[in-house]
Structure formats: C-alpha cells, structure tokens
CSV table of C-alpha atoms in Angstrom, one decimal:
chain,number,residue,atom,x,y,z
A,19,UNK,CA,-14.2,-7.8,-18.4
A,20,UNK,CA,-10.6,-7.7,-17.9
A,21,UNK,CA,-8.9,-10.5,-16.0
A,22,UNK,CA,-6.2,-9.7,-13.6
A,23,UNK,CA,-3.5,-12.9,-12.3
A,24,UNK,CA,-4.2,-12.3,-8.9
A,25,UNK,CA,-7.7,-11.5,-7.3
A,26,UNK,CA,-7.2,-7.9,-5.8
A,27,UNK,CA,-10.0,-8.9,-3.0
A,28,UNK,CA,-8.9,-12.0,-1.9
A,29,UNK,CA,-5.1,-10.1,-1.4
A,30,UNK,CA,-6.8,-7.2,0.6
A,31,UNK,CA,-8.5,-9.5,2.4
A,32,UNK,CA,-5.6,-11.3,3.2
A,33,UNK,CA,-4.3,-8.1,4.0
A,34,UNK,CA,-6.2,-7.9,7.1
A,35,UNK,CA,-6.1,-11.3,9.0
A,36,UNK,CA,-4.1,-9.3,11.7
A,37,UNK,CA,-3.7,-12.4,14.0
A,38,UNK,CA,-0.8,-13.8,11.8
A,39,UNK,CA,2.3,-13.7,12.7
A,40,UNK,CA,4.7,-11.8,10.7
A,41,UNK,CA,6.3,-14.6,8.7
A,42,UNK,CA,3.2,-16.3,8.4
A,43,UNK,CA,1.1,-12.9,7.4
A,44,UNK,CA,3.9,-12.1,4.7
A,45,UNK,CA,3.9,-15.8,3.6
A,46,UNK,CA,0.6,-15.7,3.2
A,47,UNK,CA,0.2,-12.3,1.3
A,48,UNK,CA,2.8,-13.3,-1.3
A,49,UNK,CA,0.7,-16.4,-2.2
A,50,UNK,CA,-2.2,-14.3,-2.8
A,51,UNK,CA,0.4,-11.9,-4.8
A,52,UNK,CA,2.6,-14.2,-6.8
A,53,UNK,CA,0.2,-15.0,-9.8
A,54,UNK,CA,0.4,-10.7,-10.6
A,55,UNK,CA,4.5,-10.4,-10.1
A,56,UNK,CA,5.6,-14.3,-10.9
A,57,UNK,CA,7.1,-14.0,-14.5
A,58,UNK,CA,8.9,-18.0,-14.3
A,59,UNK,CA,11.8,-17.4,-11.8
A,60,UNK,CA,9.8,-16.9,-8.6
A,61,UNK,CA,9.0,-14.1,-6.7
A,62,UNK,CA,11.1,-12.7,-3.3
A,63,UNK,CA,9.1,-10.6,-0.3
A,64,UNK,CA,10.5,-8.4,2.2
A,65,UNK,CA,9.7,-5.6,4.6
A,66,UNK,CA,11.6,-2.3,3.4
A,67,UNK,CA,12.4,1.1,5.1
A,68,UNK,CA,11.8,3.4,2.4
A,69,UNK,CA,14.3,5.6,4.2
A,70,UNK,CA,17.2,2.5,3.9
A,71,UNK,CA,15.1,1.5,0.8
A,72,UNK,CA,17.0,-1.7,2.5
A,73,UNK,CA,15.1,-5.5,3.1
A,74,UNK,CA,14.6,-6.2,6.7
A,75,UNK,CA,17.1,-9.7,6.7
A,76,UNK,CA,14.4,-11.7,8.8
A,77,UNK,CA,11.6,-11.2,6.8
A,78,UNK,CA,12.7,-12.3,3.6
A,79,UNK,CA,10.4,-14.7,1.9
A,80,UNK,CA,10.8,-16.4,-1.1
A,81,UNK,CA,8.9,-19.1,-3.3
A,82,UNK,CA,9.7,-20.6,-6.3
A,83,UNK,CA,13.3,-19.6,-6.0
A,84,UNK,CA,16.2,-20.3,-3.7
A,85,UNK,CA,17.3,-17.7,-0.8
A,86,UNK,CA,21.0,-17.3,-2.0
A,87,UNK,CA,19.8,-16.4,-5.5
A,88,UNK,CA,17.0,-13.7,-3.8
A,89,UNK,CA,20.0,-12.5,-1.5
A,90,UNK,CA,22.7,-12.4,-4.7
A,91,UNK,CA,19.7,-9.7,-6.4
A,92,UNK,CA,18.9,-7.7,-3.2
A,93,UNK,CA,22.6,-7.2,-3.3
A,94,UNK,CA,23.0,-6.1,-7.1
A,95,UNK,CA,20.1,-3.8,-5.8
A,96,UNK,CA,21.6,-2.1,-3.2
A,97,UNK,CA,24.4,-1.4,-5.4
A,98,UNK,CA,22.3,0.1,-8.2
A,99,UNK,CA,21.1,2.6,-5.3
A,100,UNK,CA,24.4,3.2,-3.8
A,101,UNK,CA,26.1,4.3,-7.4
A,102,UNK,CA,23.0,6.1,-7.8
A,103,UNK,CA,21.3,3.5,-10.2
A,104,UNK,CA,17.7,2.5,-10.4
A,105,UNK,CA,17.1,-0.6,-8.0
A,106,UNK,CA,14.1,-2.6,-8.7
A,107,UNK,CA,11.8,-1.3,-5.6
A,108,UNK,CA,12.9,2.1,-6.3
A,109,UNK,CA,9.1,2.9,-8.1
A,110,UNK,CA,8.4,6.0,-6.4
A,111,UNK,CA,5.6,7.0,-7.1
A,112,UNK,CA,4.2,3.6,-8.6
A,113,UNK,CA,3.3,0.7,-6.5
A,114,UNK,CA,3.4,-1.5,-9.6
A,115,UNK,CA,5.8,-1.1,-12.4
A,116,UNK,CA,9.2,-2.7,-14.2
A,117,UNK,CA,12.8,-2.4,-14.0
A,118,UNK,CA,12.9,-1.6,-17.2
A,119,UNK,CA,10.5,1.0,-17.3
A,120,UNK,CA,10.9,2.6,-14.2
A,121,UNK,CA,15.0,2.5,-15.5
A,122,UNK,CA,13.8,4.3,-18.4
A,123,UNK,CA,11.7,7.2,-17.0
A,124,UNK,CA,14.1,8.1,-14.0
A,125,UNK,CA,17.5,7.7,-16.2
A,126,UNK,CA,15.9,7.9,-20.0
A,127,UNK,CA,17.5,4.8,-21.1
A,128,UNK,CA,17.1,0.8,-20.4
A,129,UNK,CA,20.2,0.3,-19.8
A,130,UNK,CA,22.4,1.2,-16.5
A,131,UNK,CA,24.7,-0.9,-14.3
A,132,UNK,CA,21.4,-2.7,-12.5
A,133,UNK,CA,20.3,-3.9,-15.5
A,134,UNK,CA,23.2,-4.8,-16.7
A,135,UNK,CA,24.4,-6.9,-13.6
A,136,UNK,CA,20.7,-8.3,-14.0
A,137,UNK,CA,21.2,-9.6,-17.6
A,138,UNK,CA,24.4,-11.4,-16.2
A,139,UNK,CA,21.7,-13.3,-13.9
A,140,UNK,CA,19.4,-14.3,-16.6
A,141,UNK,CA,17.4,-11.4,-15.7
A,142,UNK,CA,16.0,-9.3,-18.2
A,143,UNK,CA,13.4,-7.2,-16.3
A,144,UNK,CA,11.3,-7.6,-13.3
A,145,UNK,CA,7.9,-6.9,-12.1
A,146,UNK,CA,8.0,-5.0,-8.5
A,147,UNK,CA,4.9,-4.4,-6.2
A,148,UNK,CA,5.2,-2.2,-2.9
A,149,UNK,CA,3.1,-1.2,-0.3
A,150,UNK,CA,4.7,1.8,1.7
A,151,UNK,CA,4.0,4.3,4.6
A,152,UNK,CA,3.6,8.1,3.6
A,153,UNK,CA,6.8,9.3,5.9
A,154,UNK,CA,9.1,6.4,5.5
A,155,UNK,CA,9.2,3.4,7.6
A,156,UNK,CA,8.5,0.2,7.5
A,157,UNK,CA,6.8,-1.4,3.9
A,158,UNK,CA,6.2,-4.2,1.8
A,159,UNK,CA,8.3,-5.1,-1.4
A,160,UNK,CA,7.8,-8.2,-3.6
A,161,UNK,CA,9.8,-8.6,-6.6
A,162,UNK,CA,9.1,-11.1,-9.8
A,163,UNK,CA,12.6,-11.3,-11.7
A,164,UNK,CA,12.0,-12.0,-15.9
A,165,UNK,CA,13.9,-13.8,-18.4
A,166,UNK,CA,12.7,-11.4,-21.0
A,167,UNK,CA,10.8,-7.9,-20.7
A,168,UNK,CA,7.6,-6.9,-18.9
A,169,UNK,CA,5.2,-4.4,-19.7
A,170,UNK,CA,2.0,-3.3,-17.4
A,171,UNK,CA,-1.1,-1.2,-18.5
A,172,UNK,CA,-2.2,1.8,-16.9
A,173,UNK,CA,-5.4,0.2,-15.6
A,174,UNK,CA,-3.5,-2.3,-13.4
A,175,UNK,CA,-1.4,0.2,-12.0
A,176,UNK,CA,-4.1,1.8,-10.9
A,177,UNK,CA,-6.0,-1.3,-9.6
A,178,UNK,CA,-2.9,-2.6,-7.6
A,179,UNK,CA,-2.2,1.0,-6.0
A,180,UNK,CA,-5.6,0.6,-4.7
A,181,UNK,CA,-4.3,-2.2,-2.8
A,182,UNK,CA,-1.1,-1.0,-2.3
A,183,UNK,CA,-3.2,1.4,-0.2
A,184,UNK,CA,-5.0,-1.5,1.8
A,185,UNK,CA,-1.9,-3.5,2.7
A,186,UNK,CA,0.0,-0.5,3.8
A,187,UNK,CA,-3.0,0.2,5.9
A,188,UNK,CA,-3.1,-3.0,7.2
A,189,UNK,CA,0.2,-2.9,8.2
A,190,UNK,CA,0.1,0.2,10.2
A,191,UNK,CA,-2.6,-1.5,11.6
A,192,UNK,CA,-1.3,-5.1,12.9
A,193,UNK,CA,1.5,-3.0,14.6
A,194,UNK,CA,-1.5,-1.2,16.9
A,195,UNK,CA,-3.1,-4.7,17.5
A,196,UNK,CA,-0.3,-6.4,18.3
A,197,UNK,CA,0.1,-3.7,21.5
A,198,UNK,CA,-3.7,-3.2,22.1
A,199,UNK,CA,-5.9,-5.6,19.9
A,200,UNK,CA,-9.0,-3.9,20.8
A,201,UNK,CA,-7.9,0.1,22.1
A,202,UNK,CA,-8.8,1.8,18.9
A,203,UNK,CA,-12.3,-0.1,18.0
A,204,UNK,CA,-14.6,2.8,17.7
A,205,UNK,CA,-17.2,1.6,15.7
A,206,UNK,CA,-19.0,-2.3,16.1
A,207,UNK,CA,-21.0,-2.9,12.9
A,208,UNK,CA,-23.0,-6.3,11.5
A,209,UNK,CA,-22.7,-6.9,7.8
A,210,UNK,CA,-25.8,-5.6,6.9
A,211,UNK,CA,-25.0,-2.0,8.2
A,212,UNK,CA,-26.2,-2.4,11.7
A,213,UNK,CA,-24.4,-0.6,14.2
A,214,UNK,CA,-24.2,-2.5,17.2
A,215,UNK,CA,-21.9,-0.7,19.5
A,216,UNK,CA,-19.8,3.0,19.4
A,217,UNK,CA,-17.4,4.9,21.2
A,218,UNK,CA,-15.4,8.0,21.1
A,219,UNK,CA,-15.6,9.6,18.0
A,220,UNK,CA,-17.7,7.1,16.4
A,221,UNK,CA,-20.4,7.9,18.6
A,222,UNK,CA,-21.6,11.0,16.2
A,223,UNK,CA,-24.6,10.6,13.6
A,224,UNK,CA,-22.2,11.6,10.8
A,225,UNK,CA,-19.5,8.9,12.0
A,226,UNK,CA,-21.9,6.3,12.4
A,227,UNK,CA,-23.5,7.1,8.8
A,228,UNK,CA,-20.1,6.9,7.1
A,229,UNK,CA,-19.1,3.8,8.7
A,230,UNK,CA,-22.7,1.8,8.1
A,231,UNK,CA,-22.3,3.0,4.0
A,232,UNK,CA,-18.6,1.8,4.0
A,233,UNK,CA,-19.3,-1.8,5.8
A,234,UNK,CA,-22.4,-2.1,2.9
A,235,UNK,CA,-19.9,-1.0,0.2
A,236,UNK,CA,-16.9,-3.2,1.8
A,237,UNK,CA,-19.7,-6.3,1.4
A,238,UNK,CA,-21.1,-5.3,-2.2
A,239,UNK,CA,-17.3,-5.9,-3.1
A,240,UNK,CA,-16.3,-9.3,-1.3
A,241,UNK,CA,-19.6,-10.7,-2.9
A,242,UNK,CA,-19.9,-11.8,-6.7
A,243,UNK,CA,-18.3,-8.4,-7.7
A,244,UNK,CA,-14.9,-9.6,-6.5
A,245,UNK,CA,-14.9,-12.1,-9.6
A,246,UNK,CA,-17.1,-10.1,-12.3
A,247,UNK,CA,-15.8,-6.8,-11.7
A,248,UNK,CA,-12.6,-6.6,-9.2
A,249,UNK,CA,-11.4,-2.7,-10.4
A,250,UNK,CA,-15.0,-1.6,-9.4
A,251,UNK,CA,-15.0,-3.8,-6.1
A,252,UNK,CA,-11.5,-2.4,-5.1
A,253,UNK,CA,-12.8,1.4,-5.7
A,254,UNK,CA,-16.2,0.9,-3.5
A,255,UNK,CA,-14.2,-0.9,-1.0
A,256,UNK,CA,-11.6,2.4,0.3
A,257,UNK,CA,-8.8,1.9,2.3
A,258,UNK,CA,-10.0,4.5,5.3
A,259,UNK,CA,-13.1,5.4,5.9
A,260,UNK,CA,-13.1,9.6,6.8
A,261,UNK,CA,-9.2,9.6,6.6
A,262,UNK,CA,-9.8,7.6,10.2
A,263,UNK,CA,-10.8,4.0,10.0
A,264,UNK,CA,-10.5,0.6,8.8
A,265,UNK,CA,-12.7,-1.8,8.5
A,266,UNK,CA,-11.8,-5.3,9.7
A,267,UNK,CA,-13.6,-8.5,10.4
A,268,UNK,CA,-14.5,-9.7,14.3
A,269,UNK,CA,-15.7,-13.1,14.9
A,270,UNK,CA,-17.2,-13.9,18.2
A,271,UNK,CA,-18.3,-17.0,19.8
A,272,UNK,CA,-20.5,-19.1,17.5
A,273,UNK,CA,-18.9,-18.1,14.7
A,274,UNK,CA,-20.8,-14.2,14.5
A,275,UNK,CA,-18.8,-11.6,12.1
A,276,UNK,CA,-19.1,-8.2,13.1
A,277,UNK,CA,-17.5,-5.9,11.1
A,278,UNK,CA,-15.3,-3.5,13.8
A,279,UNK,CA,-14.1,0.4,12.3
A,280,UNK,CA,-10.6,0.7,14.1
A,281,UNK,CA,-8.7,3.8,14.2
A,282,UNK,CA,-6.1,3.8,11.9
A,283,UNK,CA,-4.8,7.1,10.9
A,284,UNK,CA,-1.2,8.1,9.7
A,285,UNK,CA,1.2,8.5,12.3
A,286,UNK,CA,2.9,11.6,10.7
A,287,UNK,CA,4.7,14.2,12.3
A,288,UNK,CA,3.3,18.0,12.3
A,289,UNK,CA,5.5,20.2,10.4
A,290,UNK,CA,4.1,23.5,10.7
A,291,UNK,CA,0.6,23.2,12.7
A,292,UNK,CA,-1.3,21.0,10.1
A,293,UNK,CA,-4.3,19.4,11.3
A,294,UNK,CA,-4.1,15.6,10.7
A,295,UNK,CA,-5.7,15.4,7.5
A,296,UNK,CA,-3.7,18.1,6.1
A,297,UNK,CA,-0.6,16.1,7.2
A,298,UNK,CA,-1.9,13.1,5.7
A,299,UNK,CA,-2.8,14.4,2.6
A,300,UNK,CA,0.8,16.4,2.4
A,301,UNK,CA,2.5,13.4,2.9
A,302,UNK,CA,0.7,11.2,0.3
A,303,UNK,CA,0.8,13.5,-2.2
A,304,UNK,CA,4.9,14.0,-2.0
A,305,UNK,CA,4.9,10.1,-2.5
A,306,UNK,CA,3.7,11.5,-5.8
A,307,UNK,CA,0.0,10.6,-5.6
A,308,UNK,CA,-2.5,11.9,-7.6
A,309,UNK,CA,-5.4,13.5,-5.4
A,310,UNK,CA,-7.6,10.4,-6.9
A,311,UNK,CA,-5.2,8.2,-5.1
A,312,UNK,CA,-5.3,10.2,-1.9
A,313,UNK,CA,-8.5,10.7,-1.8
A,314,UNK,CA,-9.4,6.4,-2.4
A,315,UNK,CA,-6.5,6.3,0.3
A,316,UNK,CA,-8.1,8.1,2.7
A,317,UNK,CA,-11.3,7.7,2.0
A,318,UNK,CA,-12.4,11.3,1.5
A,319,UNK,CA,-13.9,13.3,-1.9
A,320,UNK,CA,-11.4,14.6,-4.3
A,321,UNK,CA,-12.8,17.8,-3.3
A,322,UNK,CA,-11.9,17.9,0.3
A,323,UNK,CA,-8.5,16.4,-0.3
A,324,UNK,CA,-7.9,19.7,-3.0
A,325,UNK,CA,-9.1,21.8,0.0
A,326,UNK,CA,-6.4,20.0,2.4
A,327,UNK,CA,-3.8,20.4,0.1
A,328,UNK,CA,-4.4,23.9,-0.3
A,329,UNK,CA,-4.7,25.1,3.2
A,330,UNK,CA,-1.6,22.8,3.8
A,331,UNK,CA,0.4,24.3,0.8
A,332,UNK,CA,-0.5,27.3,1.8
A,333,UNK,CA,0.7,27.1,5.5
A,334,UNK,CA,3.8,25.3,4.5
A,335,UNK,CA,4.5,28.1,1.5
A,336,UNK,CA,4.6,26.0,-0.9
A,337,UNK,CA,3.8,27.1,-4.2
A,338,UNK,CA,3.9,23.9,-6.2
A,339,UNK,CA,3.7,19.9,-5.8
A,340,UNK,CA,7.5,19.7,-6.4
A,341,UNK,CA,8.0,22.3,-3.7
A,342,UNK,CA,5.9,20.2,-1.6
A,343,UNK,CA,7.7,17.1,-2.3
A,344,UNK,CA,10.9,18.3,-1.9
A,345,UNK,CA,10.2,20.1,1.5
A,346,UNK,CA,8.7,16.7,2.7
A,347,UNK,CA,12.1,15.4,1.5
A,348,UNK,CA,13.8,17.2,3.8
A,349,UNK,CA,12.0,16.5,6.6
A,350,UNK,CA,12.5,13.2,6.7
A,351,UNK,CA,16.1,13.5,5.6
A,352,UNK,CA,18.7,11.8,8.1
C-alpha cells in the first residue's frame, strides 16, 4: 500500500465544513495539506485569480514561515510571470507538480530568472498544489519552497487532482451557502442510502438512484478505506454526482447526520448554445484535463463526457483539443 504525507480524505473532508469562515476554512485546509507540500521551509496559502494568477493579499496564510519571507516569493513570482517566466503556481494543467519540473516542460530547461532569483533565497525548488475553477476566478494555491529538488510520481498527481477537484468544488460551493445556506438542497439522504426528503430535480427515480449510490460510495471511503486504500477511497468518492451535486454533511438537533446533495454546477458562460454539461466539460478539458479527470470531476462515465465533448467540439468547430483550448482562451481573455 503506498503511503501518502497527507490523508487525501481527511483534506476533502475538510474541504467541506462550509460554516468556516474564510481565514479559518483556509487555515484549516493547509493543516490538513502541509504534510504533502512542507519540504522544511514551511508552506504559504492563498486564494488566486487564475485570470491575475495574482494572491488575494487578505487571504494569505502561512505556517512554519514568516509573512515577509512568503510576501518576498509571491513577489519573485509575479515577476517570473510578468517577463514571461514560469512562476511556481503556474502548473496548468497539473494540480500537483514542481518548479523545477513544471520549469522544465514549459521552457525545456531548469533554469530561468525564477529559479534563479529562488536559489538566491535558499530555494532550490518547490512543491505547488492548486485547486482552480474551470473559467478563471477565484482558486486555491499552496506552495512548499525546497532547499534542494523535489520530484512527484504520477500516481500522486493523480490522487491529489482528485482532490483538487473536491476543494474547488467546495469552494464554489461555500460562496452559494454563504448567500443561501439551504436554496440549492435538492436531495436529503441518511448515511445508509435512505432518502429522506427531495425536491426539484432530485425528485426523479434516476436522481434519487444516483444520489443513494454516491452517499454509500462517499461512506465506503470515509470508513477504514480512508487509511488502507486512500487512491481507491478518493476515486469512489467523485466530486459531483451527475455533473450536478455535492454531497455534504447536515447535522440536526441531537446530533443526526444527514447527508444533503446540493446543487453545485459550474457557473460557466454559454459560448455558442452548449447545454451545461457540454460547457462544463469544454471548459475542464481546455484546463488540459484528461476525459478521466473530467469525467471523476463531474461525476459522469468516460463515455458520456467523449459524447459532450464531441457534440461541443463539434458546435464550437473545433477540430482539435488545442483548438478547443485556445478558443476557450480567448473567451476569457481581458
């Protein structure tokens, strides 16, 4: 069994305790994440627009390190990006890799001005995890600088963009309950699979079928498979359930969990007439996604994420990924 720093469950569960506050959720969340991205010299957390690929200044969060010497590398960052460098978020489309080897695939060396303004920090690579939205917006960057370098397997990267997947949901998902905590409940569920109230479009056989397998799935991996077997628990447990809802806990008076399925769905724009799946799916995949990824993302077969992509490809005339990619590009261009 391999062992991972960081229990991906306990930091998708952490993930979803929507009645945080912000500093308090993000604290939080980086405790559960520092063991994976803490190399020796601490680890710095902030929110990021993707389309600034700038920290938001207030919710900086640091541990194990001081705030000027986080603020001294956001700066040698931001101008990496600027001159046209590699910064140490700027993993698109990994949601856990290196500077050095995210340097080296994007410019086809280790070295470049970032990494050289790094060295003169004592920093000789760092380990960078993000959780981003589809179009841009707001996301989640935590950054582990390294005296010396870092490498990471394929099979982590694929674990932790599982729960990149998660805490981007969750994200999306705090900023609904913060305006409406209980609008977009459309499913009321016990833990053993026992619907116990529905509305709106959780209210069909096929709804109510999908969300009673998930909950038993989602409990099957917070049990003893979240220690014995934590890639297998993160794949049963999806991030959407039908491209539509997440599953989040509910206590009520006495203690009770109920497990809710709140709508959740990406808030994208419609280019050409693409139905909302089609738009989700386009979007994820010009992050670079494989259909794998958008499919655990979504929670949807591989199969009827091809067929999105297709029909959406095909509407948007698009012949290949890259011409999808860059045609998303310039949508969300400023």
């Amino acid at each position: 069994m391999t062992r991972y720093p960081a229990n991906p469950i306990d930091v998708v569960e952490a993930a979803y305790e929507l009645d945080r506050a912000d500093r308090d959720w993000l604290k939080n969340l980086v405790t559960h994440l520092r063991p994976l991205v803490d190399c020796g010299l601490g680890v710095m957390a902030y929110e990021v627009d993707m389309q600034r690929s700038a920290p938001t200044a207030s919710s900086l969060e640091v541990q194990g390190m001081s705030v000027a010497d986080a603020a001294q590398l956001i700066a040698i960052g931001a101008a990496g990006r600027d001159s046209g460098g590699v910064a140490p978020t700027h993993l698109e489309p990994e949601s856990l890799g290196t500077m050095l080897q995210t340097t080296k695939r994007i410019l086809g060396s280790t070295t470049s001005p970032t990494t050289a303004a790094f060295a003169q920090k004592g920093v000789a690579d760092a380990i960078a995890f993000r959780a981003v939205q589809p179009a841009g917006g707001p996301g989640i960057s935590v950054l582990g600088p390294s005296p010396r370098e870092v490498r990471i397997d394929q099979r982590a990267r694929r674990l932790w963009a599982r729960v990149a997947a998660h805490i981007s949901a969750a994200h999306r998902l705090r900023r609904a309950h913060r305006e409406a905590p209980d609008a977009d409940v459309e499913v009321v569920c016990t833990p053993d699979g026992r619907i116990d109230d529905a509305r709106g479009e959780g209210t069909t056989s096929s709804a109510r079928s999908a969300v009673r397998d998930a909950v038993l799935r989602q409990e099957r991996s917070r049990g003893p498979a979240r220690r014995e077997d934590p890639a297998e628990a993160t794949e049963a447990w999806t991030a959407l359930v039908e491209g539509r809802w997440s599953l989040v806990d509910r206590f009520e008076r006495g203690g009770r969990r109920y497990i809710v399925a709140r709508r959740n769905e990406h808030p994208l724009s419609d280019p050409r007439a693409l139905s909302q799946r089609e738009r989700a799916v386009v979007h994820l995949v010009a992050l670079g996604k494989s259909n794998k990824l958008v499919a655990y993302e979504l929670g949807l077969t591989e199969s009827t994420v091809a067929t999105h992509l297709q029909a959406a490809m095909r509407k948007l005339g698009a012949r290949t990924r890259v011409d999808l990619i860059q045609l998303v590009s310039s949508l969300h261009r400023p």
